[in-house]
Coordinates of C-alpha atoms and ligand atoms in Angstrom, one line a residue:
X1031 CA -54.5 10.4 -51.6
X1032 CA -57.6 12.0 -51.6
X1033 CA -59.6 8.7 -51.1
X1034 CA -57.3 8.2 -48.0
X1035 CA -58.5 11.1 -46.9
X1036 CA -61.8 10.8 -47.2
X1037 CA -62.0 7.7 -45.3
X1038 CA -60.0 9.6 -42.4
X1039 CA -63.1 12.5 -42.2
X1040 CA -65.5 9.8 -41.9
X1041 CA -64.4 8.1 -38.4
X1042 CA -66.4 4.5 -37.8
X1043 CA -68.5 5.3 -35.1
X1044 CA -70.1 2.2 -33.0
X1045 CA -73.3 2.6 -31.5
X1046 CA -75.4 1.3 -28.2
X1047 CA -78.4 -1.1 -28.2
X1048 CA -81.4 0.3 -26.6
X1049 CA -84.9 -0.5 -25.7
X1050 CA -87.2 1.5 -24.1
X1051 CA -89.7 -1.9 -23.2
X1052 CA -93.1 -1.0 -22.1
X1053 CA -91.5 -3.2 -18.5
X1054 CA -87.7 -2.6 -18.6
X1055 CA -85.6 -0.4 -20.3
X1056 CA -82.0 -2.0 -21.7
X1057 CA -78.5 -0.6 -22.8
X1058 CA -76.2 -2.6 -24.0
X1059 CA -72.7 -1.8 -25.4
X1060 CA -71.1 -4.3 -28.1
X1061 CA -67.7 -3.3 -29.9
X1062 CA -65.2 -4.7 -32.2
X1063 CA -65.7 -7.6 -34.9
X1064 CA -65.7 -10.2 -33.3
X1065 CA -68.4 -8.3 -31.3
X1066 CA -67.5 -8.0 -27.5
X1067 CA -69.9 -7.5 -24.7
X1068 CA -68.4 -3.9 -23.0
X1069 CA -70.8 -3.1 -20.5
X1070 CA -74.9 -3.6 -19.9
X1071 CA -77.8 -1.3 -17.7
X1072 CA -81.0 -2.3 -17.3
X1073 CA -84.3 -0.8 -15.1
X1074 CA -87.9 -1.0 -15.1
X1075 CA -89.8 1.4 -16.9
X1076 CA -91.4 3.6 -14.3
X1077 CA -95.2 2.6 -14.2
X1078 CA -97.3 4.6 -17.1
X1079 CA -94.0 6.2 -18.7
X1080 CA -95.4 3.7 -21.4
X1081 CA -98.3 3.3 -22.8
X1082 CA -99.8 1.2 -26.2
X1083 CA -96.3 1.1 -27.3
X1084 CA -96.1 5.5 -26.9
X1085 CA -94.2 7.0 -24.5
X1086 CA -95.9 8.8 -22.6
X1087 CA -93.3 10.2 -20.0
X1088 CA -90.3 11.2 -22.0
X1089 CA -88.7 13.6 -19.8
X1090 CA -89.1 10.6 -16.7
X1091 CA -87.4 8.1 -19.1
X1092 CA -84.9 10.5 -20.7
X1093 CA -83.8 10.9 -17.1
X1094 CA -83.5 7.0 -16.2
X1095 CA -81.2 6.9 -19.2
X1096 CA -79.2 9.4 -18.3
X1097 CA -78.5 6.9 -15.1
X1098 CA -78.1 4.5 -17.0
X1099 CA -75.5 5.8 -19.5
X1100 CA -73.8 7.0 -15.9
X1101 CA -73.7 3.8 -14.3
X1102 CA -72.2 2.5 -17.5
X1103 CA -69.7 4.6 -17.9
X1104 CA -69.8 4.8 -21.2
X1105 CA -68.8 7.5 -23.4
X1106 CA -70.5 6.6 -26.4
X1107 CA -73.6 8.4 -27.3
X1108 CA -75.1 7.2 -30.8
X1109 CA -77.3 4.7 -30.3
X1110 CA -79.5 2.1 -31.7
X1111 CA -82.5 2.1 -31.1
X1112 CA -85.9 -0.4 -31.1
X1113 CA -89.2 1.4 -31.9
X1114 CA -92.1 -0.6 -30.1
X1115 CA -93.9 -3.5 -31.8
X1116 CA -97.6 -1.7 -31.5
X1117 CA -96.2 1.4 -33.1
X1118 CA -94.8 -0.4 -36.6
X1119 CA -96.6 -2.3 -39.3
X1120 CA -94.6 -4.5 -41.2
X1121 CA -95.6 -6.1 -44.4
X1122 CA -93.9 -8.5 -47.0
X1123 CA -94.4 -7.6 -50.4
X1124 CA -93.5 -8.7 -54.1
X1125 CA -92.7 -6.8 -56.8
X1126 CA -91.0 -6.8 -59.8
X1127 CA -86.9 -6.8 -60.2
X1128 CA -86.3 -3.1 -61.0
X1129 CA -83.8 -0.4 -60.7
X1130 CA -83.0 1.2 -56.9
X1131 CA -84.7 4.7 -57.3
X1132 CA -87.9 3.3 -59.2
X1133 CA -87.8 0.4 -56.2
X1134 CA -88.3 3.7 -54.0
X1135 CA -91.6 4.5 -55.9
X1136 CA -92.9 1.4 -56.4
X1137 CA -92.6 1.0 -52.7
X1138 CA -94.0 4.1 -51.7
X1139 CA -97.0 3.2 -54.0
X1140 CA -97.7 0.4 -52.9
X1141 CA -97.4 1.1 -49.1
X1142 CA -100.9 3.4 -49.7
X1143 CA -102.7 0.6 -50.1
X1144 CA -101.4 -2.0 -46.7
X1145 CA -101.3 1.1 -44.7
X1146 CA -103.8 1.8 -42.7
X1147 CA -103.4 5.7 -42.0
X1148 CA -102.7 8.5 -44.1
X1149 CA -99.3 7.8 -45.9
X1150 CA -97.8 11.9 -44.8
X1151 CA -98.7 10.6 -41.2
X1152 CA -96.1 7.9 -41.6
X1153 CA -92.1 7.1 -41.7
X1154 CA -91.6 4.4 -44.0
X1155 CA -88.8 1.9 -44.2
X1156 CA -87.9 -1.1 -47.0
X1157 CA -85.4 -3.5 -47.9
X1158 CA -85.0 -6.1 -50.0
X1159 CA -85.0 -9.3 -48.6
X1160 CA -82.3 -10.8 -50.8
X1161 CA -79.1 -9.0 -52.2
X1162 CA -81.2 -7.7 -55.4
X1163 CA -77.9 -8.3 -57.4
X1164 CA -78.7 -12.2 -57.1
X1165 CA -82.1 -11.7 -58.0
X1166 CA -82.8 -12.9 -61.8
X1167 CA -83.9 -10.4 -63.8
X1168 CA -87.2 -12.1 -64.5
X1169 CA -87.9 -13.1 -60.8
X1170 CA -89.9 -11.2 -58.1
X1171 CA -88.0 -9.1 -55.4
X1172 CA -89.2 -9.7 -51.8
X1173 CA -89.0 -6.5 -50.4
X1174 CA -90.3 -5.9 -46.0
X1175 CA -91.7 -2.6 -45.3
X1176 CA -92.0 -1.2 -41.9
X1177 CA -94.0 1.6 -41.2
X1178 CA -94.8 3.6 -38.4
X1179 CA -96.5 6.8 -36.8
X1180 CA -94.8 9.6 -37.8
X1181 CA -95.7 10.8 -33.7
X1182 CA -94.5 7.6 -32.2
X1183 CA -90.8 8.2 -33.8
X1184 CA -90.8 12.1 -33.0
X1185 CA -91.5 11.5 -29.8
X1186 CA -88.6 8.6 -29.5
X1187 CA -86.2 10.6 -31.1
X1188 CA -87.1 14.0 -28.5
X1189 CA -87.0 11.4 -25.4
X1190 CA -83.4 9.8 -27.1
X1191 CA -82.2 13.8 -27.4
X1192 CA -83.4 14.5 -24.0
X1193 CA -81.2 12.0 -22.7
X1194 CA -78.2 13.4 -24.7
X1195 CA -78.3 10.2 -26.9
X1196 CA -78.0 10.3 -30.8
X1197 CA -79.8 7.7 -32.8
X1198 CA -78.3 6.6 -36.0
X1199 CA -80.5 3.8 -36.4
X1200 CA -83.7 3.1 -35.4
X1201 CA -85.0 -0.6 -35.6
X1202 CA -87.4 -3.2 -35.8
X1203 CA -87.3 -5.4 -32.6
X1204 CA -88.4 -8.9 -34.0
X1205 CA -85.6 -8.3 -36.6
X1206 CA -82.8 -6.7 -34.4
X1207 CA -83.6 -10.6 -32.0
X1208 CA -83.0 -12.2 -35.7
X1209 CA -79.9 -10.4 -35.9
X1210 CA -78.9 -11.9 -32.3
X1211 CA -80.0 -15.6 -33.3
X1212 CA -79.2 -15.9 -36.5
X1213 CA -75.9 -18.4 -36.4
X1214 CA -78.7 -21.1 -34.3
X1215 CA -80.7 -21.0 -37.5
X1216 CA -77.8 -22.0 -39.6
X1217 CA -77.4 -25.7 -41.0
X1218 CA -79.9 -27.9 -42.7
X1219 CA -83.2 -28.4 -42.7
X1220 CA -86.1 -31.1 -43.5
X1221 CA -85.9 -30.7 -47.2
X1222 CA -82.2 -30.1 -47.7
X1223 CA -82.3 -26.4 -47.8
X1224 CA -81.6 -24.5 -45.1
X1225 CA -84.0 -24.7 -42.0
X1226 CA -87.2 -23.1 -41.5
X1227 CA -87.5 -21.6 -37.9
X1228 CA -90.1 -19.7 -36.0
X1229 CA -89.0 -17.3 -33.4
X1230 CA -91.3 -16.0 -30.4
X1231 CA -90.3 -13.1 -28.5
X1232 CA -92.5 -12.3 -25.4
X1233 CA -92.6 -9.0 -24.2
X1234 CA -94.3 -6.7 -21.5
X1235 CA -96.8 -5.6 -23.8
X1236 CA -96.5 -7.6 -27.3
X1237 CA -95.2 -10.3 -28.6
X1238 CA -93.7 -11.4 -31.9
X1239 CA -93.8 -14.1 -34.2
X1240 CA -91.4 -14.4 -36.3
X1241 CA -91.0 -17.0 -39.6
X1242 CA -87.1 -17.7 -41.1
X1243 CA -85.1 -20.0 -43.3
X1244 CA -81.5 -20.0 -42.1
X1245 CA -81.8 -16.2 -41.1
X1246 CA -83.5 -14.9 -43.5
X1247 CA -87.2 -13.5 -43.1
X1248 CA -90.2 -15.1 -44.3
X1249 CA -93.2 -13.6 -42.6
X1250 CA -93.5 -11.4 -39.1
X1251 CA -96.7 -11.2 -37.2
X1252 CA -97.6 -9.1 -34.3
X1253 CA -99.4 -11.8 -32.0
X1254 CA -101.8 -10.0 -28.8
X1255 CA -100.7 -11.8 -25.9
X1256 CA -98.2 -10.7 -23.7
X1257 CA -96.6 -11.1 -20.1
X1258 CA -99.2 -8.5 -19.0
X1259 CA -102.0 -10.5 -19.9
X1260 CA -100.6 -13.2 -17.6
X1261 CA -99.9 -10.4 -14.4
X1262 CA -104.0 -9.0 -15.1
X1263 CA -105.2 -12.4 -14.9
X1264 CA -103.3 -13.0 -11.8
X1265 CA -104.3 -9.3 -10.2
X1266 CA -108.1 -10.2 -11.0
X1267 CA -108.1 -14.0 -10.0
X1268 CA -106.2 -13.1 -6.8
X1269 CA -107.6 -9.4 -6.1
X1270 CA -104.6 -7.7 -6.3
X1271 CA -103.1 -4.6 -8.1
X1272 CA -100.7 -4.8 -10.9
X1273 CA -97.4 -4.6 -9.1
X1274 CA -97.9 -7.4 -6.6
X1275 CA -99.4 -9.5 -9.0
X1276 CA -96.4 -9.3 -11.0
X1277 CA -94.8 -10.2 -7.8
X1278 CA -97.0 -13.4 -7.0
X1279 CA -96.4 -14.1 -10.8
X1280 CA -92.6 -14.6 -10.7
X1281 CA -92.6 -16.2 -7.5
X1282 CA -95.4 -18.6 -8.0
X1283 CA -96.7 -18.3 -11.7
X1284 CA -96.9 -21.3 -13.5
X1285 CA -98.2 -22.3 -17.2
X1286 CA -98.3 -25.7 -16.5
X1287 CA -101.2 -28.7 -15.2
X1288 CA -99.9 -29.0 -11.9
X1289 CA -98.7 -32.5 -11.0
X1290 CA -99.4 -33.8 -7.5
X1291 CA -95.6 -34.0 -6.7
X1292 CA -95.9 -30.2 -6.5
X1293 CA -98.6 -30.3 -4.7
X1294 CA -97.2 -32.6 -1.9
X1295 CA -94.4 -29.9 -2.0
X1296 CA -96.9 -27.4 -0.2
X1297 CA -95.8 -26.7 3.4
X1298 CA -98.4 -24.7 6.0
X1299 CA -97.3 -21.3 4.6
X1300 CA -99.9 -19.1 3.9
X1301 CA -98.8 -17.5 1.1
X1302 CA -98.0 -20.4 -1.0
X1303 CA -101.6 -22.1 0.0
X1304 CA -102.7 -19.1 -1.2
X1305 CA -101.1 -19.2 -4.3
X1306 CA -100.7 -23.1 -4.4
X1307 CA -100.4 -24.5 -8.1
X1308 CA -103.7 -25.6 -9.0
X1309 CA -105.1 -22.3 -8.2
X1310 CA -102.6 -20.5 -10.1
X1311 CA -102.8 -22.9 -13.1
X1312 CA -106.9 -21.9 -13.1
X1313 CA -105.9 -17.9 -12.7
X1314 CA -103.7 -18.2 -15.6
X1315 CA -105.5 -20.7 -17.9
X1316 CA -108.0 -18.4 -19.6
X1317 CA -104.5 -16.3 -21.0
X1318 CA -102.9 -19.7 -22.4
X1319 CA -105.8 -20.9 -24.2
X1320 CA -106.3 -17.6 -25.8
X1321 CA -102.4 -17.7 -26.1
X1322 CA -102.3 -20.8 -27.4
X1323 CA -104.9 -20.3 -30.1
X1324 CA -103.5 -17.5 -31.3
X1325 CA -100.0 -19.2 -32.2
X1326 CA -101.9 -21.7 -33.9
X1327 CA -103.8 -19.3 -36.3
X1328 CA -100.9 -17.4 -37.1
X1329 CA -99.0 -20.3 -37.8
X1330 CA -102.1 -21.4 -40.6
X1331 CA -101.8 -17.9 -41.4
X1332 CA -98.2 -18.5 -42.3
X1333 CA -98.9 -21.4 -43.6
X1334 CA -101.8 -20.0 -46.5
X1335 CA -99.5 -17.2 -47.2
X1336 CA -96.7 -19.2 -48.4
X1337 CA -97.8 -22.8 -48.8
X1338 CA -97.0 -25.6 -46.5
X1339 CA -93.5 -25.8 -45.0
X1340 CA -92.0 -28.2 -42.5
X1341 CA -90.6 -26.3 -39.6
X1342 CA -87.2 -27.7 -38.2
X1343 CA -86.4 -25.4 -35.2
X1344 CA -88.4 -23.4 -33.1
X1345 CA -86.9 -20.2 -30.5
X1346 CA -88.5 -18.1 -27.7
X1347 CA -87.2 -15.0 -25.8
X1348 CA -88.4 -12.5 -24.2
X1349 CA -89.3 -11.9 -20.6
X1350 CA -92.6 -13.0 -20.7
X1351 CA -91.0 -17.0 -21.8
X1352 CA -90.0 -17.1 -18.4
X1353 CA -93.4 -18.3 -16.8
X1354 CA -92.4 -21.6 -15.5
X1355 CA -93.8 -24.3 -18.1
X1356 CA -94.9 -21.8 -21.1
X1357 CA -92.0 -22.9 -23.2
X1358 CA -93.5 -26.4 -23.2
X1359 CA -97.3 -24.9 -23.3
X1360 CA -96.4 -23.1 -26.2
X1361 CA -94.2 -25.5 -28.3
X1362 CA -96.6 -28.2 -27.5
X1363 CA -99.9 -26.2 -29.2
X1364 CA -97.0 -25.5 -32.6
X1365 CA -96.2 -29.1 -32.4
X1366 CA -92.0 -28.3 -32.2
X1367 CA -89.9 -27.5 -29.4
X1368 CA -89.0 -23.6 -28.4
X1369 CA -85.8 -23.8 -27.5
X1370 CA -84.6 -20.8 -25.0
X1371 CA -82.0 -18.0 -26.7
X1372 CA -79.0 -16.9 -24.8
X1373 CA -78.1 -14.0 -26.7
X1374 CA -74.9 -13.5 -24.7
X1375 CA -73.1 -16.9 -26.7
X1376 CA -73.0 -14.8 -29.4
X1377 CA -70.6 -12.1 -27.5
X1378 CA -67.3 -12.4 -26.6
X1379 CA -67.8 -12.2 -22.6
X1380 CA -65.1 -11.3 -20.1
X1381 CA -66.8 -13.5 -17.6
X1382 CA -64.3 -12.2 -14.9
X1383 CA -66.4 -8.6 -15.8
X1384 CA -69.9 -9.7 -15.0
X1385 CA -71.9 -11.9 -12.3
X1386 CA -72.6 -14.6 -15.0
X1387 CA -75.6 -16.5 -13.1
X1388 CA -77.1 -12.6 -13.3
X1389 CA -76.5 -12.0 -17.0
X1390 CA -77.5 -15.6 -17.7
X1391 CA -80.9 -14.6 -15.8
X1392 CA -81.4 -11.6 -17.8
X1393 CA -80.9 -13.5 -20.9
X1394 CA -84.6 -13.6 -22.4
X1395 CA -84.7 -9.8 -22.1
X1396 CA -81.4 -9.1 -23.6
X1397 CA -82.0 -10.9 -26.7
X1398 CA -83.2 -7.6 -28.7
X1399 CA -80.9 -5.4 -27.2
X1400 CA -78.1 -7.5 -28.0
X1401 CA -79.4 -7.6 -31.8
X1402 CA -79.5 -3.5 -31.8
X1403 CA -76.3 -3.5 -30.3
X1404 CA -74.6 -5.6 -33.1
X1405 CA -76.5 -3.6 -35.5
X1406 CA -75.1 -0.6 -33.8
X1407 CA -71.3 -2.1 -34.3
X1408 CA -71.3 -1.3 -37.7
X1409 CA -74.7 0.9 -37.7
X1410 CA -73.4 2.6 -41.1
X1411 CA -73.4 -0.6 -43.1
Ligands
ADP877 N1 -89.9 -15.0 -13.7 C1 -90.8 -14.5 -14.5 N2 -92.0 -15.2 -14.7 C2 -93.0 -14.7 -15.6 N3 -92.8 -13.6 -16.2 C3 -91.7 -12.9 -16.1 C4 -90.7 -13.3 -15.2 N4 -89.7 -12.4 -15.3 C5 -90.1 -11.4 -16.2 N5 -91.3 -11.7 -16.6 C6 -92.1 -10.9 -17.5 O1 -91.4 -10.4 -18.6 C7 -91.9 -9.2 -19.1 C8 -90.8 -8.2 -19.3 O2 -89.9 -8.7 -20.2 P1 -89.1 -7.8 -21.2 O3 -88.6 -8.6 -22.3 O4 -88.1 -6.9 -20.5 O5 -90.3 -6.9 -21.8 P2 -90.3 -5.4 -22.5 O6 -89.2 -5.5 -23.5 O7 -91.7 -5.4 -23.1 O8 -90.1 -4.4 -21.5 C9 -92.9 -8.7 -18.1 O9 -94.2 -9.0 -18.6 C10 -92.6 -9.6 -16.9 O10 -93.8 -9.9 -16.1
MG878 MG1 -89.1 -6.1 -25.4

């Protein structure tokens, strides 16, 4: 009786996805098990309301999610949320098998030394990457840490108040796009076991490399390229400011050698002689050798860390993957192919709801909503 009761106070509540991305901000609403897609918002983040992964503007952005909740019409208000990739630090550590509360301090011990500001300055996360019950007693736990700027999550949670929205759970966004991906890393890899992935999520302002086998973390890197990267190099190449640049970039970026079939494709407008292929491919190059080098050294990096592994399937998401030809660009420097993620296969869709071809456009960015928003259908667990 009393247990009965007990579970009656404590109603399940189901939480939102949200991410407040340095270029868009997303909502997304998931519920039930299986998870179904309820309803989705997304806007860009006004100019300068974010800034080196703080935000800057709260009150501005507290107000577009108020909108946003509105045009939803959604009545829920927890939410999860995903704290920005420049604010956390994430580390992989071993340590001994040991009991939950001395887990706590060994954690918090060792934290002092990978952290690189003063420890009370900091919120501090940890799990275990594997349940610790199937651990052998003389083996070594594998435990992630995320910390982050004690400021930086203040300041989310007063912007998340401001717009009347409770978080329950705040996240880590390379992991909650794990979450959204994890049945494609499923079956069997090189070496019988179960496949080693790498996972590249390209955002406004960061970007995330992310190491698996089946769906379980190996190693996360921050990488420092991003979609902006490829916008300056247009603004500067082209002389123009930010916002048309990121214009001319969707409309005639490229991240590809440009054949000659697309250059025979050029009529007499001036806009796209302007911004024909093979001056576009020179405006961008600079960013794709720099991004390109830097996949490769964190993929060594990977590599000296935890000895040499076969990887069997590659991902990218993100906003940023969709400069035509990158994909290929990218895959080709790692040697595998990046396959794009569409996180809404996961989701029971009522396609009668939504404009698909829409949602199936917005998929890249949705990938780490969609993960915080399955976190958030059972946020307690
Ligand atoms: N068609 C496109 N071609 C190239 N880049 C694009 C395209 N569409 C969006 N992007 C880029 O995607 C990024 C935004 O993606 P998103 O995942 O929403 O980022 P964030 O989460 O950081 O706000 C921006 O850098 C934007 O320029
Ligand atoms: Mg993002």
């Amino acid at each position: 009786m009393r247990n009965s009761l007990n579970r009656w106070l404590q109603p399940r509540v189901e939480a939102l996805g949200l991410e407040i991305g340095a270029a868009n901000l997303k909502l997304v609403e998931i519920s039930g098990s299986p998870p179904v897609l309820k309803g989705f918002a997304t806007r860009p983040t006004p100019p300068g309301a974010i800034r080196g992964g703080n935000i800057v503007e709260p009150s501005i952005i507290a107000g577009e999610l108020r909108e946003m909740l509105a045009e939803m019409q959604t009545r829920k208000r927890y939410v999860v949320a995903g704290v920005s990739n420049l604010a956390v630090i994430t580390r992989i550590i071993q340590v001994p098998k040991m009991g939950e509360r001395e887990l706590e301090e060994a954690i918090h011990w060792e934290a002092e030394r990978y952290i690189p500001f003063p420890i009370d300055e900091v919120v501090l996360d940890y799990a275990p990457l594997d349940p610790p019950a199937e651990v052998p007693d003389d083996a070594q736990l594998d435990v992630v840490i995320a910390a982050a700027r004690l400021e930086t999550i203040t300041q989310l949670v007063e912007t998340l108040k401001e717009a009347q929205l409770e978080p329950v759970v705040l996240d880590v966004k390379p992991f909650a796009g794990l979450r959204t991906i994890e049945n494609y890393m499923n079956g069997e890899g090189n070496d019988g076991a179960e496949p080693v992935s790498v996972f590249l999520e390209i955002g406004a302002e960061s970007s995330s490399l992310v190491l698996s086998r089946g769906a379980r973390l190996l190693m996360h890197r921050n990488l420092n390229i991003s979609g902006n990267d490829f916008t300056e190099a247009i603004a500067k190449s082209f002389g123009l400011d930010f916002s048309s640049a990121e214009e001319v970039k969707r409309d005639y970026g490229l991240a590809t050698i440009p054949t000659e079939d697309e250059e025979s494709l050029l009529d007499f407008d001036a806009e796209r002689e302007r911004f024909n292929p093979a001056r576009m491919y020179d405006a961008i190059r600079p960013v794709l050798v720099d991004a390109t080098t830097e996949l490769r050294r964190s993929l060594e990096f990977f590599r000296v860390q935890i000895g040499d592994i076969h990887i069997d399937k590659g991902f990218i998401t993100g906003g940023g993957s969709k400069l035509r030809g990158l994909p290929g660009i990218l895959g080709e420097a790692l040697g595998l192919q990046l396959n794009p993620v569409d996180p809404w296969d996961v989701l029971q869709v009522n396609e009668s709801q939504y404009d698909m071809s829409e949602l199936h456009k917005l998929a890249p960015e949705f990938t780490v909503p969609v993960g915080l928003g399955l976190r958030g259908v059972d946020p307690l667990d």
